[in-house]
XYZ file of C-alpha atoms in Angstrom:
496
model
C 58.968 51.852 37.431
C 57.075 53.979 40.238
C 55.406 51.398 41.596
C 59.022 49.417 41.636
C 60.324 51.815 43.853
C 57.674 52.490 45.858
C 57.537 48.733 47.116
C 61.437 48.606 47.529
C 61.749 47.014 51.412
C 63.365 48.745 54.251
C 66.341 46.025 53.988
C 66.800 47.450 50.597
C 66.277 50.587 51.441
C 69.057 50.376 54.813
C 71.371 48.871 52.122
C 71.378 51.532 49.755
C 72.097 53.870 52.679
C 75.056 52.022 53.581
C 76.609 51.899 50.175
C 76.732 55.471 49.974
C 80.038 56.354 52.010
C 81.338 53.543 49.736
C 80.640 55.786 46.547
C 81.936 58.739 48.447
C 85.153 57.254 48.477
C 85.166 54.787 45.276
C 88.044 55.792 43.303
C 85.164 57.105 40.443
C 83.997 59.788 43.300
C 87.149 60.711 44.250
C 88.893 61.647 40.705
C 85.674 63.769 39.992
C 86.282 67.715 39.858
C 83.942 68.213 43.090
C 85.398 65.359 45.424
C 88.596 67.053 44.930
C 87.771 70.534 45.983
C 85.883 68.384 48.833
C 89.363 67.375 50.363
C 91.816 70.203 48.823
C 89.875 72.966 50.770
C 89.920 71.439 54.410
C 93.483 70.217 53.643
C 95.123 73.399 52.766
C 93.029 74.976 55.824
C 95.010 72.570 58.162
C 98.457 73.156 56.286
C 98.306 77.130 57.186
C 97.232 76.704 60.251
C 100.013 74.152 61.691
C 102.675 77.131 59.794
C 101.154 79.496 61.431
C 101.292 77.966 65.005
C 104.417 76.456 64.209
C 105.763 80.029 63.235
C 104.531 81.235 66.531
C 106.005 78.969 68.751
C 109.482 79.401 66.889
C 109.385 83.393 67.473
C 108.222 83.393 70.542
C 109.353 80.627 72.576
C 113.143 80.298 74.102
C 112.963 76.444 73.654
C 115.478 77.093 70.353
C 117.292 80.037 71.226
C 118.396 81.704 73.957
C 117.982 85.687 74.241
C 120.389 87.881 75.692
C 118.900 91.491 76.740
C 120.509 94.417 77.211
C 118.025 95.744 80.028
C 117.581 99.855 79.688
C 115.338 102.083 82.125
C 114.615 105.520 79.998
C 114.084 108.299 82.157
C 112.498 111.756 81.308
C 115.270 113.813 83.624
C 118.160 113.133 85.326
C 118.353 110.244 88.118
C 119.291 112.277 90.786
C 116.547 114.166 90.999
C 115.096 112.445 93.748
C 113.912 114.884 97.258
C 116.762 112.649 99.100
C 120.264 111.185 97.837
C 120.972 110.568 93.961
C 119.043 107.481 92.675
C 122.202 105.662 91.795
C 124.115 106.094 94.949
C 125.231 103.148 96.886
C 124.182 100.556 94.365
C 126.294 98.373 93.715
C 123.794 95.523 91.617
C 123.820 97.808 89.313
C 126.622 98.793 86.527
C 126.339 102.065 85.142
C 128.559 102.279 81.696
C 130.801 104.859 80.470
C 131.138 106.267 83.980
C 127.407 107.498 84.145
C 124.385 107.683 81.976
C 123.782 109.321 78.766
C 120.615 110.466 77.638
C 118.689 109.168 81.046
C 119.895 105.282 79.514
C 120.758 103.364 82.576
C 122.118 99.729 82.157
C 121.294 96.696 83.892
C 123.803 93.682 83.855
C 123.089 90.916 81.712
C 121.485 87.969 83.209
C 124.021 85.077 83.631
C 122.718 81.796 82.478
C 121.050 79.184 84.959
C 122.929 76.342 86.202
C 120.983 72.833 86.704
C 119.434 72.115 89.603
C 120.547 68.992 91.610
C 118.510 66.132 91.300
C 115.999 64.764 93.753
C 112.243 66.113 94.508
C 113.429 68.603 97.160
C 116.119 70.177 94.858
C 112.301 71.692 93.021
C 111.058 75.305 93.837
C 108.669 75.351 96.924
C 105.915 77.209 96.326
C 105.555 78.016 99.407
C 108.796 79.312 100.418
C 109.649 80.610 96.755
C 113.011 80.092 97.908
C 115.236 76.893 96.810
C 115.698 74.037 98.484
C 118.405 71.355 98.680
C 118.720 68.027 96.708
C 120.737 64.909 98.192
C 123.830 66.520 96.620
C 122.905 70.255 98.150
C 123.091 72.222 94.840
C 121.190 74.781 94.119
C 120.239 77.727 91.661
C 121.940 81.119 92.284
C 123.313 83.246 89.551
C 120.106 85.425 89.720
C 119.753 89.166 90.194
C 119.388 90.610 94.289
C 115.989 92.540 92.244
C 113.094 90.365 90.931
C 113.116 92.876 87.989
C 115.666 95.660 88.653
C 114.789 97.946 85.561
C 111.049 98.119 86.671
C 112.086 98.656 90.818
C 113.829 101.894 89.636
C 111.019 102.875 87.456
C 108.865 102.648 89.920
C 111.035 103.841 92.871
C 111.319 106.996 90.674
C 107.515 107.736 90.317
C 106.958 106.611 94.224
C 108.818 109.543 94.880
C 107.634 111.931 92.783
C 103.891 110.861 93.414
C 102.663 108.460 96.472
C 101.373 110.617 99.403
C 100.429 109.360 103.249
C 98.009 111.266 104.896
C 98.180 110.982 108.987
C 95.478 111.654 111.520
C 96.168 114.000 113.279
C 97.521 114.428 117.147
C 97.642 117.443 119.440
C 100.899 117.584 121.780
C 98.397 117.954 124.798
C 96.791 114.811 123.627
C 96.651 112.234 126.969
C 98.295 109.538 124.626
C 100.653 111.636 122.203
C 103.517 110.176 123.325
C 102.052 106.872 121.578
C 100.606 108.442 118.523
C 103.367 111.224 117.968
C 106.535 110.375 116.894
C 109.301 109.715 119.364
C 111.511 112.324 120.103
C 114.562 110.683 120.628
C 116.838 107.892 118.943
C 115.004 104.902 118.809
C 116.891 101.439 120.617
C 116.200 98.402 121.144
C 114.718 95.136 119.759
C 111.599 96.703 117.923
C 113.068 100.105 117.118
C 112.083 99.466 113.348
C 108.959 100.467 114.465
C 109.666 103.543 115.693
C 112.183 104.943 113.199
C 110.100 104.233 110.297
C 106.967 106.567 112.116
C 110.164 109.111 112.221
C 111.290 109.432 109.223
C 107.516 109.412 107.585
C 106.289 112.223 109.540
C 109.787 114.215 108.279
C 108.949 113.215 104.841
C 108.216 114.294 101.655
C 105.579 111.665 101.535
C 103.457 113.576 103.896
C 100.010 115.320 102.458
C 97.907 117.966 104.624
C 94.840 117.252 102.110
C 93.513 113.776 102.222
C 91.677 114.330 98.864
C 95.286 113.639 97.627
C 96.591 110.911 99.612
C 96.983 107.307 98.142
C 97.236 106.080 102.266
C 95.895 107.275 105.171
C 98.765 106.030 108.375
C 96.961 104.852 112.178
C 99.972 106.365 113.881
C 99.529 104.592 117.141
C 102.755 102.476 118.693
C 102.049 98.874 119.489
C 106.053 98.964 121.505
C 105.064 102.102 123.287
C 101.088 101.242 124.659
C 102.987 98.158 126.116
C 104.468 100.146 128.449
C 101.875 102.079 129.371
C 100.539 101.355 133.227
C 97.433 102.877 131.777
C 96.618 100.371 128.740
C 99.500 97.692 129.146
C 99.218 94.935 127.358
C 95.711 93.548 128.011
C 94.276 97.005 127.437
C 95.664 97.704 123.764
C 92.664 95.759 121.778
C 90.333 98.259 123.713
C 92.638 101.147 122.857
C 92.735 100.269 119.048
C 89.364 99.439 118.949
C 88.221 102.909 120.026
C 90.637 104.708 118.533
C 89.106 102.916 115.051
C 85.503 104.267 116.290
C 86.596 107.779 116.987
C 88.470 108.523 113.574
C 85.893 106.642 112.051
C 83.057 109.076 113.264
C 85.396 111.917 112.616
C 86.807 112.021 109.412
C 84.733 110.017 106.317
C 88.201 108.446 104.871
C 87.707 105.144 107.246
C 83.718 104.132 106.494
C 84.750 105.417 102.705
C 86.824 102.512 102.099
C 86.036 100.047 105.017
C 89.372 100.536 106.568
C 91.228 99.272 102.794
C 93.794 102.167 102.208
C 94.717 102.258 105.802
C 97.691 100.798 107.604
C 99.466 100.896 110.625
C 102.920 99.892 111.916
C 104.192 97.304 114.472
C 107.207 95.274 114.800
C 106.349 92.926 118.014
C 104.345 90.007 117.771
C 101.178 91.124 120.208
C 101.066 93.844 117.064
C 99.198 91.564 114.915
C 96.677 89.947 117.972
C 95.614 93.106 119.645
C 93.350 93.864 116.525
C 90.742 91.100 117.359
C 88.439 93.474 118.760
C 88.600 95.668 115.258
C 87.807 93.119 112.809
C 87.795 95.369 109.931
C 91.227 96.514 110.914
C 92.700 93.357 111.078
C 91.011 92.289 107.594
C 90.842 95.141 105.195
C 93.789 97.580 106.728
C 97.475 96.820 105.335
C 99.628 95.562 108.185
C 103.046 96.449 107.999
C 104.543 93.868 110.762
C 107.708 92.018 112.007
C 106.038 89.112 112.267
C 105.116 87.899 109.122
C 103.934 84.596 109.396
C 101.545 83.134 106.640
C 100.784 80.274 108.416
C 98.983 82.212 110.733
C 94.965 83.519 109.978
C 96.012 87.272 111.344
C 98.462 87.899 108.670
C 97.143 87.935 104.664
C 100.518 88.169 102.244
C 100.613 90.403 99.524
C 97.554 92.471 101.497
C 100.153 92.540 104.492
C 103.702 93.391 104.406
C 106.639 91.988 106.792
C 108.573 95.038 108.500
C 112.685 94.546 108.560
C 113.418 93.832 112.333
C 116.923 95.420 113.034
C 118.993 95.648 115.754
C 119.596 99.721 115.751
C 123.468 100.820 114.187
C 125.141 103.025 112.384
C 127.902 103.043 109.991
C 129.316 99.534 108.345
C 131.118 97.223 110.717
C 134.952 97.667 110.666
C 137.484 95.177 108.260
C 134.677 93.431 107.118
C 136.868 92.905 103.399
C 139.519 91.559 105.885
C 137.813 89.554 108.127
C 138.875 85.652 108.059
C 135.531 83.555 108.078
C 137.001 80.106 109.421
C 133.844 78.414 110.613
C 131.095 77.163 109.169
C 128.060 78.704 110.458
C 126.808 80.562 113.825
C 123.974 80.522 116.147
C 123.101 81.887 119.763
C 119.899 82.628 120.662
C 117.616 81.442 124.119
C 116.101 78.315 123.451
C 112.622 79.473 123.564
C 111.040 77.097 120.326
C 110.749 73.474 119.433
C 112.623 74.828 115.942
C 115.694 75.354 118.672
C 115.367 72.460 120.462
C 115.812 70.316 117.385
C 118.838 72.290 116.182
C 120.629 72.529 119.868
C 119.333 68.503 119.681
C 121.766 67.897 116.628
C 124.180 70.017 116.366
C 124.946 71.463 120.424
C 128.291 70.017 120.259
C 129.709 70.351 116.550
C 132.688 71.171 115.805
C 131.758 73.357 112.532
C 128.209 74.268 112.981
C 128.119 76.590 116.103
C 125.199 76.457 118.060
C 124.803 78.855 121.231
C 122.675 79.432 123.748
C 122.789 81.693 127.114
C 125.391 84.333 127.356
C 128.498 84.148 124.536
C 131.941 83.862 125.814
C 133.053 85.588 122.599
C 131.714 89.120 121.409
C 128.566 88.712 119.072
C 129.821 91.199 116.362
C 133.209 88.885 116.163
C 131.345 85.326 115.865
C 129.553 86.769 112.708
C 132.571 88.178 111.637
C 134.501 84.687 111.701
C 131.861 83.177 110.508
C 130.097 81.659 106.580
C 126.784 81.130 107.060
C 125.155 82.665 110.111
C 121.786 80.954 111.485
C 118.435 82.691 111.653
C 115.872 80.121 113.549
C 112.571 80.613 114.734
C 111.885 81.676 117.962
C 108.389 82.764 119.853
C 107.745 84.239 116.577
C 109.266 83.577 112.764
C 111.165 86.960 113.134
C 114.534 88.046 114.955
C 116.982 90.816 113.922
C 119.259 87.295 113.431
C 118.538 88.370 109.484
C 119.747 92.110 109.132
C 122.362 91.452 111.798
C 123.944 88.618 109.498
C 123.521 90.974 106.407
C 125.029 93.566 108.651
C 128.186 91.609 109.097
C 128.842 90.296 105.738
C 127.433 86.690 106.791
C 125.219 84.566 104.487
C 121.795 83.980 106.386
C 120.953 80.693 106.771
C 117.148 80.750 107.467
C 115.013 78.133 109.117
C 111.421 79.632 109.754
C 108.838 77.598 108.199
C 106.232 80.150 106.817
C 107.751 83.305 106.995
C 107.087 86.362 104.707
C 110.196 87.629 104.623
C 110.993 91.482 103.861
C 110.955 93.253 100.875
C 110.334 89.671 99.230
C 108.296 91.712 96.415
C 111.225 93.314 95.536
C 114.100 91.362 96.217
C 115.269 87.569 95.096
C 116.143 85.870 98.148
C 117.672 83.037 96.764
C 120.512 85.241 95.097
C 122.031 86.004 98.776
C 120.182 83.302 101.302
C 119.593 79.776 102.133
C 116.187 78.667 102.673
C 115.612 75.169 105.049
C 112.892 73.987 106.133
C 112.898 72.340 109.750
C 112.691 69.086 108.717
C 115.918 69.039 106.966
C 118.052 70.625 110.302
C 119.371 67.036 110.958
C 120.963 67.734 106.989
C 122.249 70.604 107.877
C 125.720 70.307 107.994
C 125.674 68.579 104.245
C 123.703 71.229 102.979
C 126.052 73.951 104.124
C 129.022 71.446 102.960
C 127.688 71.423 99.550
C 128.050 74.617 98.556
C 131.080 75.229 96.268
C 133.147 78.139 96.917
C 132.044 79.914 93.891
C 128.644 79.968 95.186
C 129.549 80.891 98.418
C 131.099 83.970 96.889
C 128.395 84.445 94.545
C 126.221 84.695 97.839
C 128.598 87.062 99.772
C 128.616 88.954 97.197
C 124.750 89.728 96.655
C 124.600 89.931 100.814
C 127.053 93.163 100.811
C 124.634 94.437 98.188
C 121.433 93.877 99.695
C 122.553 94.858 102.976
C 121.778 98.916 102.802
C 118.457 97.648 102.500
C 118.128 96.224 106.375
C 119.319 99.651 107.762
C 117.502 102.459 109.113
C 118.754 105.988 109.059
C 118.422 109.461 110.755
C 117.444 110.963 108.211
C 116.687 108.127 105.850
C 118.724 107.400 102.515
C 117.482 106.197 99.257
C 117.224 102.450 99.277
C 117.615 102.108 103.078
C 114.783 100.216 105.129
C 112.193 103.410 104.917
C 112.738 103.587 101.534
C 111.867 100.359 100.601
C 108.470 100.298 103.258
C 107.263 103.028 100.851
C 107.983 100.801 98.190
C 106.069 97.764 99.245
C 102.968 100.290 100.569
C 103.109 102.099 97.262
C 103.029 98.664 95.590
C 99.652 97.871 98.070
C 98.218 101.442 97.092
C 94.556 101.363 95.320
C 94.911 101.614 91.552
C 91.668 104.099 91.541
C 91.924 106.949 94.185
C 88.854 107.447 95.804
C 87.028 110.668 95.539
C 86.415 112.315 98.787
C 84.269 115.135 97.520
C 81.103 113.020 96.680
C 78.140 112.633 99.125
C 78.605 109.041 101.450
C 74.347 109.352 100.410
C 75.137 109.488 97.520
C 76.852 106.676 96.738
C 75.016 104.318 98.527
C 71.910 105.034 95.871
């Protein structure tokens, strides 16, 4: 029998190989004992598993349910307890219940269910404007809160105050250029006044450290707006001014070469502000730029390193009858025609009877054409930024804003979409159907959100929780290093 098997040929040999998965699964190998356990254990293995995920998905995922939240901030003391106005003042986003809060609970609305987007590819979120645009029918998504996440802004908001500190270089009064890198000493005016009245109200601040051990920011207090006008720099001269100015703090103090220039930032609201740093490259990369002209598009300006500075025309007070004011046209624009973005809208629309396009002087006062008017039309000029926005907001006027690219302020913070209308140049010969498609009800819903945003686009003397100071802090405290860096140690030291 040995010898049988021994001479058995590989064709034999290759067949009994092959018949083997056919005993595997002959009906005699499959009612034994062990063939069961064979497919039982991997079976029952699969079973859990597809409960389990199942079970996941079903708690976790709003595909079958939809969740209603009541949204609470708990707070270890009262919210008023702020160095400036109570917390709560002059917010009217917010609903506090019973009259106040109890127990340090404040309430945030409920969220009010999404309506459906209008069909067509363009009626999609842009990712690059995060903002919505229109569909052929010119609906749109806006039942959303002004705040990205209002429970966590006041959270935070609340510990910015109690704990983010600015330290400032600084400047003797004799100093040949104090009048550039000291505040000014007067009300600021003008176009680019945001500039100067935030550098105001920081140096009056609570924000303010002596000891730069402590501070999460160290401020370059020189003024882009006021070296302009200097016959000694002017503006060809500035890049030479902020490049040595860089080189003498820098060999000064150890908080600059410490960090490469990272926890710095300076302040400018006109557009040269962003070019005259091309002779201090590490400026213009690592420092935090907190400018008017916020354009992405552009290499000078990094978002979410980078910050876009409100540009407001200087007022005080809220305008008068804006509840009664009768808004019987359309929309509003007046503006030099200084942009190819212009020329396209003065192109279509010049000589419409409903959308209002101006330019050279205004027959009618300014202040009484936003008044009168729905939507009110921020376009780009020289740069993506005017005060078109806050004056709009100002006056109780929906912004309608076409500036491809732009970073627009406080966009960390607040929703856009819940109180503006996003379009994108190409779409300016649609104009007039996009406005038209907006129902009343949205139209209100946007008013609405624009008289509660609007304390955000003011400045004040002093400032006032939530006002345009306030909220700078909050976009540099959100741009503050996570790990503060330890001045005490030896530079030699930690280069080893």
């Amino acid at each position: 029998m040995k010898i049988h098997f021994q001479r058995l040929s590989l064709s034999s040999k290759a067949m009994a190989r092959s018949s083997l998965p056919l005993y595997y699964f002959s009906p005699r190998r499959v009612s034994s004992p062990s063939s069961k356990s064979f497919f039982f254990v991997p079976a029952t293995l699969a079973l859990i598993s597809t409960i389990f995920i199942l079970f996941y998905i079903f708690t976790t995922s709003t595909l079958f349910t939809s969740h209603h939240h009541r949204h609470t901030l708990y707070l270890k003391q009262p919210l008023g307890s702020f160095p400036s106005s109570p917390l709560t003042q002059n917010v009217p986003s917010f609903s506090l219940h019973n009259n106040g809060f109890k127990n340090g609970t404040f309430d945030l609305p409920k969220r009010p269910p999404l309506k459906a987007v209008g069909g067509g590819e363009d009626a999609t979120m842009s990712q690059v404007t995060s903002r919505p645009h229109f569909g052929s029918e010119g609906n749109f998504v806006n039942n959303l809160e002004v705040f990205h996440d209002g429970d966590i802004f006041l959270e935070d908001y609340k510990e910015m105050n109690n704990s983010f500190k600015i330290y400032v270089y600084p400047v003797k009064r004799n100093d040949p250029f104090a009048h550039a890198l000291l505040p000014v000493d007067f009300e600021p005016g003008g176009n680019y006044a945001s500039e100067s009245y935030f550098k105001k109200a920081l140096m009056k601040s609570h924000f303010i450290t002596k000891d730069p051990t402590k501070a999460d920011l160290f401020f370059l207090p020189f003024s882009i707006a006021r070296l302009r006008h200097d016959r000694r720099i002017g503006t060809g001269g500035i890049q030479d001014f902020i490049r040595d100015y860089i080189f003498n703090i820098s060999q000064k103090y150890p908080y600059w070469n410490r960090s490469g220039g990272a926890d710095h930032f300076y302040v400018a609201c006109h557009s040269i502000g962003r070019s005259v740093m091309a002779k201090a490259r590490e400026l213009k990369l690592n420092a935090i730029q907190i400018v008017c002209s916020s354009s992405y598009f552009l290499s000078g300006y990094i978002a979410h390193k980078d910050a876009s500075l409100p540009q407001v025309w200087p007022r005080t007070g809220d305008p008068p009858n804006l509840a009664s004011s009768k808004r019987n046209k359309l929309s509003f624009f007046a503006g030099s025609i200084n942009s190819p973005v212009r020329e396209k809208l003065l192109k279509f629309w010049r000589n419409d009877s409903e959308i209002a396009a101006h330019y050279g002087r205004l027959k009618t006062p300014y202040a009484d054409e936003l008044l009168s008017s729905k939507f009110c039309l921020h376009v780009k000029g020289f740069e993506v930024n005017t005060a078109r926005i806050a004056d709009s907001l100002y006056y109780g006027c929906v912004p309608i804003i076409i500036a491809n690219y732009y970073d627009l302020p406080f966009a960390d913070i607040l929703n856009w979409k819940s109180f503006s209308i996003v379009v994108v140049t190409v779409d300016i010969p649609s104009l007039k159907q996009i406005l038209r498609g907006i129902t009343s009800d949205e139209y209100l819903s946007l008013q609405r959100n624009v008289l509660k945003v609007r304390k955000h686009f003011q400045w004040h003397v002093p400032p006032i929780d939530f006002d345009a100071f306030y909220m700078v802090m909050y976009e540099l405290w959100l741009r503050r290093s996570s790990a503060r860096i330890n001045f005490s140690l030896d530079p030699k030291k930690l280069c080893k």
